[in-house]
PDB file of C-alpha atoms in Angstrom:
ATOM      1  CA  MET J   1       0.789 -30.328  28.082  1.00 50.00           C
ATOM      2  CA  ASP J   2       0.957 -33.972  27.288  1.00 48.00           C
ATOM      3  CA  SER J   3       3.604 -35.545  25.060  1.00 52.00           C
ATOM      4  CA  LYS J   4       1.188 -35.863  22.136  1.00 49.00           C
ATOM      5  CA  THR J   5       0.506 -32.088  22.135  1.00 50.00           C
ATOM      6  CA  ILE J   6       4.211 -31.292  22.407  1.00 50.00           C
ATOM      7  CA  LYS J   7       4.959 -33.677  19.550  1.00 52.00           C
ATOM      8  CA  MET J   8       2.211 -32.087  17.436  1.00 50.00           C
ATOM      9  CA  THR J   9       3.498 -28.560  18.050  1.00 74.00           C
ATOM     10  CA  ALA J  10       7.032 -29.707  17.217  1.00 69.00           C
ATOM     11  CA  MET J  11       5.694 -31.068  13.914  1.00 75.00           C
ATOM     12  CA  ASN J  12       3.882 -27.779  13.258  1.00 79.00           C
ATOM     13  CA  LEU J  13       7.057 -25.880  14.066  1.00 77.00           C
ATOM     14  CA  LYS J  14       9.079 -28.015  11.655  1.00 79.00           C
ATOM     15  CA  THR J  15       6.460 -27.395   8.962  1.00 83.00           C
ATOM     16  CA  LYS J  16       6.675 -23.650   9.595  1.00 79.00           C
ATOM     17  CA  PHE J  17      10.468 -23.820   9.405  1.00 80.00           C
ATOM     18  CA  ARG J  18      10.236 -25.616   6.065  1.00 84.00           C
ATOM     19  CA  LYS J  19       7.876 -22.931   4.742  1.00 85.00           C
ATOM     20  CA  CYS J  20      10.155 -20.142   5.978  1.00 80.00           C
ATOM     21  CA  ASN J  21      13.168 -21.862   4.473  1.00 83.00           C
ATOM     22  CA  GLY J  22      11.385 -22.313   1.147  1.00 87.00           C
ATOM     23  CA  HIS J  23      10.271 -18.683   1.092  1.00 83.00           C
ATOM     24  CA  HIS J  24      13.755 -17.456   1.985  1.00 83.00           C
ATOM     25  CA  ASN J  25      15.291 -19.660  -0.720  1.00 87.00           C
ATOM     26  CA  PHE J  26      12.810 -18.155  -3.182  1.00 88.00           C
ATOM     27  CA  LEU J  27      13.796 -14.610  -2.147  1.00 83.00           C
ATOM     28  CA  LEU J  28      17.484 -15.425  -2.523  1.00 86.00           C
ATOM     29  CA  SER J  29      17.124 -17.086  -5.928  1.00 90.00           C
ATOM     30  CA  PHE J  30      14.758 -14.395  -7.215  1.00 87.00           C
ATOM     31  CA  THR J  31      17.122 -11.627  -6.132  1.00 86.00           C
ATOM     32  CA  THR J  32      20.103 -13.370  -7.703  1.00 90.00           C
ATOM     33  CA  MET J  33      18.216 -13.874 -10.969  1.00 92.00           C
ATOM     34  CA  VAL J  34      17.041 -10.239 -11.140  1.00 87.00           C
ATOM     35  CA  VAL J  35      20.447  -8.821 -10.210  1.00 88.00           C
ATOM     36  CA  ASN J  36      22.227 -11.025 -12.768  1.00 90.00           C
ATOM     37  CA  THR J  37      19.739 -10.014 -15.460  1.00 91.00           C
ATOM     38  CA  PHE J  38      19.234  -6.302 -14.845  1.00 90.00           C
ATOM     39  CA  SER J  39      22.212  -5.091 -12.819  1.00 90.00           C
ATOM     40  CA  MET J  40      24.067  -3.363 -15.662  1.00 92.00           C
ATOM     41  CA  LEU J  41      20.856  -1.897 -17.085  1.00 92.00           C
ATOM     42  CA  MET J  42      19.916  -0.488 -13.687  1.00 90.00           C
ATOM     43  CA  PHE J  43      23.324   1.131 -13.325  1.00 91.00           C
ATOM     44  CA  ILE J  44      22.962   2.789 -16.729  1.00 93.00           C
ATOM     45  CA  TYR J  45      19.364   3.748 -15.919  1.00 89.00           C
ATOM     46  CA  MET J  46      20.398   5.395 -12.639  1.00 88.00           C
ATOM     47  CA  GLY J  47      23.085   7.408 -14.420  1.00 89.00           C
ATOM     48  CA  VAL J  48      20.728   8.477 -17.195  1.00 91.00           C
ATOM     49  CA  ILE J  49      17.879   9.374 -14.864  1.00 89.00           C
ATOM     50  CA  VAL J  50      20.164  11.505 -12.690  1.00 86.00           C
ATOM     51  CA  ILE J  51      21.361  13.429 -15.752  1.00 89.00           C
ATOM     52  CA  ILE J  52      17.877  13.810 -17.253  1.00 90.00           C
ATOM     53  CA  LEU J  53      16.243  14.927 -14.037  1.00 88.00           C
ATOM     54  CA  CYS J  54      19.110  17.284 -13.291  1.00 88.00           C
ATOM     55  CA  ILE J  55      18.563  18.992 -16.638  1.00 89.00           C
ATOM     56  CA  GLU J  56      14.775  18.935 -16.244  1.00 88.00           C
ATOM     57  CA  THR J  57      15.023  20.514 -12.802  1.00 86.00           C
ATOM     58  CA  TYR J  58      17.357  23.163 -14.206  1.00 87.00           C
ATOM     59  CA  LEU J  59      14.942  23.851 -17.080  1.00 87.00           C
ATOM     60  CA  LEU J  60      12.097  24.392 -14.613  1.00 86.00           C
ATOM     61  CA  PHE J  61      13.801  27.640 -13.621  1.00 83.00           C
ATOM     62  CA  CYS J  62      14.279  28.754 -17.255  1.00 84.00           C
ATOM     63  CA  ILE J  63      10.723  28.369 -18.554  1.00 86.00           C
ATOM     64  CA  ASP J  64       8.441  31.405 -18.707  1.00 86.00           C
ATOM     65  CA  ASN J  65       5.537  29.750 -20.525  1.00 89.00           C
ATOM     66  CA  LEU J  66       2.990  28.189 -18.134  1.00 92.00           C
ATOM     67  CA  VAL J  67       2.098  25.290 -20.456  1.00 92.00           C
ATOM     68  CA  ASP J  68       5.739  24.279 -20.918  1.00 90.00           C
ATOM     69  CA  PHE J  69       6.334  24.719 -17.209  1.00 91.00           C
ATOM     70  CA  MET J  70       3.446  22.378 -16.365  1.00 93.00           C
ATOM     71  CA  ARG J  71       4.741  19.800 -18.868  1.00 92.00           C
ATOM     72  CA  LEU J  72       8.175  19.899 -17.285  1.00 90.00           C
ATOM     73  CA  VAL J  73       6.751  19.653 -13.776  1.00 91.00           C
ATOM     74  CA  THR J  74       4.578  16.696 -14.788  1.00 93.00           C
ATOM     75  CA  TYR J  75       7.445  14.939 -16.569  1.00 91.00           C
ATOM     76  CA  THR J  76       9.842  15.530 -13.683  1.00 89.00           C
ATOM     77  CA  LEU J  77       7.378  14.334 -11.058  1.00 91.00           C
ATOM     78  CA  LEU J  78       6.537  11.222 -13.072  1.00 92.00           C
ATOM     79  CA  MET J  79      10.230  10.400 -13.440  1.00 90.00           C
ATOM     80  CA  TYR J  80      10.676  10.743  -9.670  1.00 88.00           C
ATOM     81  CA  VAL J  81       7.643   8.510  -9.114  1.00 91.00           C
ATOM     82  CA  GLU J  82       9.013   5.960 -11.593  1.00 90.00           C
ATOM     83  CA  LEU J  83      12.348   5.872  -9.801  1.00 88.00           C
ATOM     84  CA  PHE J  84      10.764   5.331  -6.410  1.00 89.00           C
ATOM     85  CA  VAL J  85       7.672   3.250  -7.169  1.00 90.00           C
ATOM     86  CA  CYS J  86       9.195   0.946  -9.778  1.00 89.00           C
ATOM     87  CA  PHE J  87      12.704   0.491  -8.421  1.00 88.00           C
ATOM     88  CA  CYS J  88      13.579   1.834  -4.981  1.00 90.00           C
ATOM     89  CA  TYR J  89      10.424   0.931  -3.058  1.00 93.00           C
ATOM     90  CA  PRO J  90      10.128  -2.724  -4.219  1.00 91.00           C
ATOM     91  CA  SER J  91      13.802  -3.265  -3.498  1.00 90.00           C
ATOM     92  CA  GLN J  92      13.390  -1.763  -0.036  1.00 92.00           C
ATOM     93  CA  GLU J  93      10.365  -3.999   0.618  1.00 92.00           C
ATOM     94  CA  LEU J  94      12.366  -7.087  -0.379  1.00 87.00           C
ATOM     95  CA  PHE J  95      15.208  -6.035   1.898  1.00 88.00           C
ATOM     96  CA  ASP J  96      12.837  -5.403   4.820  1.00 90.00           C
ATOM     97  CA  GLU J  97      11.015  -8.712   4.335  1.00 84.00           C
ATOM     98  CA  ALA J  98      14.264 -10.668   4.259  1.00 82.00           C
ATOM     99  CA  ASN J  99      15.531  -8.876   7.379  1.00 84.00           C
ATOM    100  CA  GLN J 100      12.281  -9.619   9.187  1.00 85.00           C
ATOM    101  CA  LEU J 101      12.859 -13.371   8.800  1.00 80.00           C
ATOM    102  CA  SER J 102      15.412 -13.721  11.583  1.00 78.00           C
ATOM    103  CA  ILE J 103      13.317 -11.629  13.956  1.00 80.00           C
ATOM    104  CA  SER J 104      10.214 -13.660  13.175  1.00 78.00           C
ATOM    105  CA  LEU J 105      12.030 -16.950  13.587  1.00 75.00           C
ATOM    106  CA  TYR J 106      13.564 -16.031  16.885  1.00 75.00           C
ATOM    107  CA  CYS J 107      10.710 -14.116  18.526  1.00 77.00           C
ATOM    108  CA  ASN J 108       7.496 -15.523  17.088  1.00 72.00           C
ATOM    109  CA  THR J 109       8.122 -19.222  17.547  1.00 70.00           C
ATOM    110  CA  ASN J 110       8.502 -21.257  20.699  1.00 71.00           C
ATOM    111  CA  TRP J 111      11.532 -23.032  19.283  1.00 70.00           C
ATOM    112  CA  TYR J 112      13.274 -23.034  22.669  1.00 74.00           C
ATOM    113  CA  ASN J 113      10.571 -25.406  23.967  1.00 76.00           C
ATOM    114  CA  HIS J 114      11.402 -27.941  21.244  1.00 73.00           C
ATOM    115  CA  PRO J 115      15.006 -29.186  21.386  1.00 77.00           C
ATOM    116  CA  SER J 116      14.476 -31.154  18.180  1.00 75.00           C
ATOM    117  CA  CYS J 117      14.137 -27.839  16.308  1.00 74.00           C
ATOM    118  CA  TYR J 118      17.367 -26.222  17.539  1.00 76.00           C
ATOM    119  CA  ARG J 119      19.357 -27.327  14.510  1.00 79.00           C
ATOM    120  CA  ASN J 120      16.737 -26.025  12.052  1.00 78.00           C
ATOM    121  CA  ILE J 121      16.467 -22.646  13.762  1.00 79.00           C
ATOM    122  CA  LEU J 122      20.239 -22.181  13.814  1.00 80.00           C
ATOM    123  CA  ILE J 123      20.533 -23.012  10.121  1.00 81.00           C
ATOM    124  CA  LEU J 124      17.729 -20.618   9.205  1.00 81.00           C
ATOM    125  CA  LEU J 125      19.091 -17.870  11.440  1.00 81.00           C
ATOM    126  CA  GLY J 126      22.475 -18.237   9.770  1.00 83.00           C
ATOM    127  CA  LYS J 127      20.958 -18.170   6.290  1.00 82.00           C
ATOM    128  CA  SER J 128      18.833 -15.159   7.127  1.00 81.00           C
ATOM    129  CA  GLN J 129      21.970 -13.091   7.713  1.00 82.00           C
ATOM    130  CA  ARG J 130      22.691 -13.148   3.989  1.00 82.00           C
ATOM    131  CA  ARG J 131      21.899  -9.758   2.476  1.00 82.00           C
ATOM    132  CA  VAL J 132      18.954  -9.713   0.074  1.00 82.00           C
ATOM    133  CA  ILE J 133      18.736  -6.521  -2.005  1.00 84.00           C
ATOM    134  CA  PHE J 134      18.739  -5.459  -5.637  1.00 86.00           C
ATOM    135  CA  THR J 135      21.915  -3.733  -6.760  1.00 87.00           C
ATOM    136  CA  ALA J 136      23.076  -1.837  -9.812  1.00 87.00           C
ATOM    137  CA  CYS J 137      26.408  -3.368 -10.894  1.00 88.00           C
ATOM    138  CA  GLY J 138      27.113  -4.186  -7.268  1.00 84.00           C
ATOM    139  CA  LEU J 139      27.900  -0.501  -6.687  1.00 87.00           C
ATOM    140  CA  LEU J 140      24.495   0.944  -5.825  1.00 86.00           C
ATOM    141  CA  ASP J 141      21.875  -0.632  -3.621  1.00 88.00           C
ATOM    142  CA  LEU J 142      18.454   0.087  -5.063  1.00 88.00           C
ATOM    143  CA  ASP J 143      16.689   1.200  -1.913  1.00 90.00           C
ATOM    144  CA  LEU J 144      14.975   4.299  -0.594  1.00 92.00           C
ATOM    145  CA  GLN J 145      18.223   5.757   0.723  1.00 93.00           C
ATOM    146  CA  THR J 146      19.836   5.517  -2.718  1.00 90.00           C
ATOM    147  CA  GLY J 147      16.734   7.084  -4.276  1.00 89.00           C
ATOM    148  CA  MET J 148      16.914  10.020  -1.883  1.00 92.00           C
ATOM    149  CA  SER J 149      20.651  10.389  -2.542  1.00 90.00           C
ATOM    150  CA  ALA J 150      19.929  10.459  -6.281  1.00 87.00           C
ATOM    151  CA  ILE J 151      17.361  13.221  -5.777  1.00 88.00           C
ATOM    152  CA  GLN J 152      19.813  15.217  -3.653  1.00 90.00           C
ATOM    153  CA  SER J 153      22.424  14.840  -6.404  1.00 87.00           C
ATOM    154  CA  MET J 154      19.950  15.938  -9.076  1.00 86.00           C
ATOM    155  CA  ILE J 155      18.977  19.052  -7.172  1.00 87.00           C
ATOM    156  CA  SER J 156      22.614  19.870  -6.351  1.00 89.00           C
ATOM    157  CA  TYR J 157      23.668  19.515  -9.986  1.00 87.00           C
ATOM    158  CA  SER J 158      20.765  21.623 -11.214  1.00 87.00           C
ATOM    159  CA  MET J 159      21.642  24.356  -8.688  1.00 87.00           C
ATOM    160  CA  PHE J 160      25.240  24.132  -9.887  1.00 89.00           C
ATOM    161  CA  LEU J 161      24.043  24.608 -13.480  1.00 86.00           C
ATOM    162  CA  ARG J 162      22.005  27.629 -12.381  1.00 85.00           C
ATOM    163  CA  LYS J 163      25.066  29.124 -10.702  1.00 88.00           C
ATOM    164  CA  VAL J 164      27.348  28.444 -13.680  1.00 89.00           C
ATOM    165  CA  THR J 165      24.895  29.904 -16.208  1.00 86.00           C
ATOM    166  CA  GLY J 166      24.300  32.982 -14.072  1.00 79.00           C
ATOM    167  CA  MET J 167      20.598  32.392 -13.453  1.00 67.00           C
ATOM    168  CA  ASP J 168      21.014  33.123  -9.745  1.00 60.00           C
ATOM    169  CA  GLU J 169      21.532  36.825 -10.368  1.00 58.00           C
TER     170      GLU J 169
END
């Protein structure tokens, strides 16, 4: 490679770093804005949805009428879908995309061939270690693991209600 080609690839690399930095800054600011705006509401929503779905799951075992049973099944499934599709999955995607940044920067660029880019890569690698995820009041991460834990809690509570009310007999 001649010096002109090396210089051109260094310029391309710096442009890519700027784009990555801009995208990462966007992810950080967007996450901060959403968490500051909706954090308390999401915490309340998670509490309410756990209670509602716990009761709905319990009621599924009490219903004898097929039409009412199908309504409850539909409602319960749609609530589960809402929890995962609207909240847990997008948050997980954001988290995964932000985590992929450091891997992409380190592995998919030839930064080690361009000493002028060392400083930029180190700054971006350091910034990429900052956690990017939606939370509910800072207590619950809204990700797929939290969604599955919520479902486990709902089923456990509904089984507890069945046991307490004597429906198991």
